[in-house]
mmCIF file of C-alpha atoms in Angstrom:
data_model
loop_
_atom_site.group_PDB
_atom_site.id
_atom_site.type_symbol
_atom_site.label_atom_id
_atom_site.label_comp_id
_atom_site.label_asym_id
_atom_site.label_seq_id
_atom_site.Cartn_x
_atom_site.Cartn_y
_atom_site.Cartn_z
ATOM 1 C CA UNK A 6 -4.434 9.727 27.629
ATOM 2 C CA UNK A 7 -1.631 11.920 26.329
ATOM 3 C CA UNK A 8 0.838 10.606 23.814
ATOM 4 C CA UNK A 9 4.476 11.621 23.612
ATOM 5 C CA UNK A 10 5.007 14.700 21.432
ATOM 6 C CA UNK A 11 7.458 12.926 19.131
ATOM 7 C CA UNK A 12 4.694 10.550 17.994
ATOM 8 C CA UNK A 13 3.192 13.440 16.005
ATOM 9 C CA UNK A 14 6.264 13.294 13.748
ATOM 10 C CA UNK A 15 5.712 9.685 12.677
ATOM 11 C CA UNK A 16 4.579 9.457 9.070
ATOM 12 C CA UNK A 17 1.628 7.268 8.066
ATOM 13 C CA UNK A 18 2.340 3.701 6.935
ATOM 14 C CA UNK A 19 2.916 4.039 3.187
ATOM 15 C CA UNK A 20 1.025 0.884 2.200
ATOM 16 C CA UNK A 21 -2.026 2.052 4.153
ATOM 17 C CA UNK A 22 -1.881 5.289 2.152
ATOM 18 C CA UNK A 23 -1.579 3.351 -1.109
ATOM 19 C CA UNK A 24 -4.524 1.114 -0.166
ATOM 20 C CA UNK A 25 -6.662 4.159 0.634
ATOM 21 C CA UNK A 26 -5.852 5.680 -2.760
ATOM 22 C CA UNK A 27 -6.579 2.339 -4.426
ATOM 23 C CA UNK A 28 -9.985 2.152 -2.748
ATOM 24 C CA UNK A 29 -10.725 5.698 -3.897
ATOM 25 C CA UNK A 30 -9.839 4.878 -7.516
ATOM 26 C CA UNK A 31 -11.806 1.612 -7.530
ATOM 27 C CA UNK A 32 -14.746 3.530 -6.037
ATOM 28 C CA UNK A 33 -14.691 5.726 -9.145
ATOM 29 C CA UNK A 34 -15.229 2.606 -11.241
ATOM 30 C CA UNK A 35 -11.689 2.453 -12.602
ATOM 31 C CA UNK A 36 -9.766 -0.799 -12.876
ATOM 32 C CA UNK A 37 -6.239 -0.876 -11.468
ATOM 33 C CA UNK A 38 -3.506 -3.427 -10.903
ATOM 34 C CA UNK A 39 -2.126 -3.320 -7.374
ATOM 35 C CA UNK A 40 1.598 -4.063 -7.480
ATOM 36 C CA UNK A 41 2.378 -2.753 -3.990
ATOM 37 C CA UNK A 42 2.721 -6.079 -2.192
ATOM 38 C CA UNK A 43 4.046 -9.319 -3.594
ATOM 39 C CA UNK A 44 5.600 -12.582 -2.542
ATOM 40 C CA UNK A 45 9.350 -11.949 -2.305
ATOM 41 C CA UNK A 46 9.888 -15.442 -0.885
ATOM 42 C CA UNK A 47 9.095 -16.981 -4.275
ATOM 43 C CA UNK A 48 10.926 -16.488 -7.572
ATOM 44 C CA UNK A 49 9.264 -14.658 -10.442
ATOM 45 C CA UNK A 50 7.508 -17.139 -12.763
ATOM 46 C CA UNK A 51 9.565 -17.840 -15.900
ATOM 47 C CA UNK A 52 6.721 -16.764 -18.199
ATOM 48 C CA UNK A 53 6.906 -13.238 -16.807
ATOM 49 C CA UNK A 54 10.653 -12.670 -17.020
#
């Protein structure tokens, strides 16, 4: 199957790239805090603000 040529210009999904980098870092034994995705439908807890 051939895809349209303009599909080659589409950039990768940024959160997939971030998750790949996160997996790489965790694989090195480092601890990280992933703040890429949250719950925007809920307010920030008062203890954090």
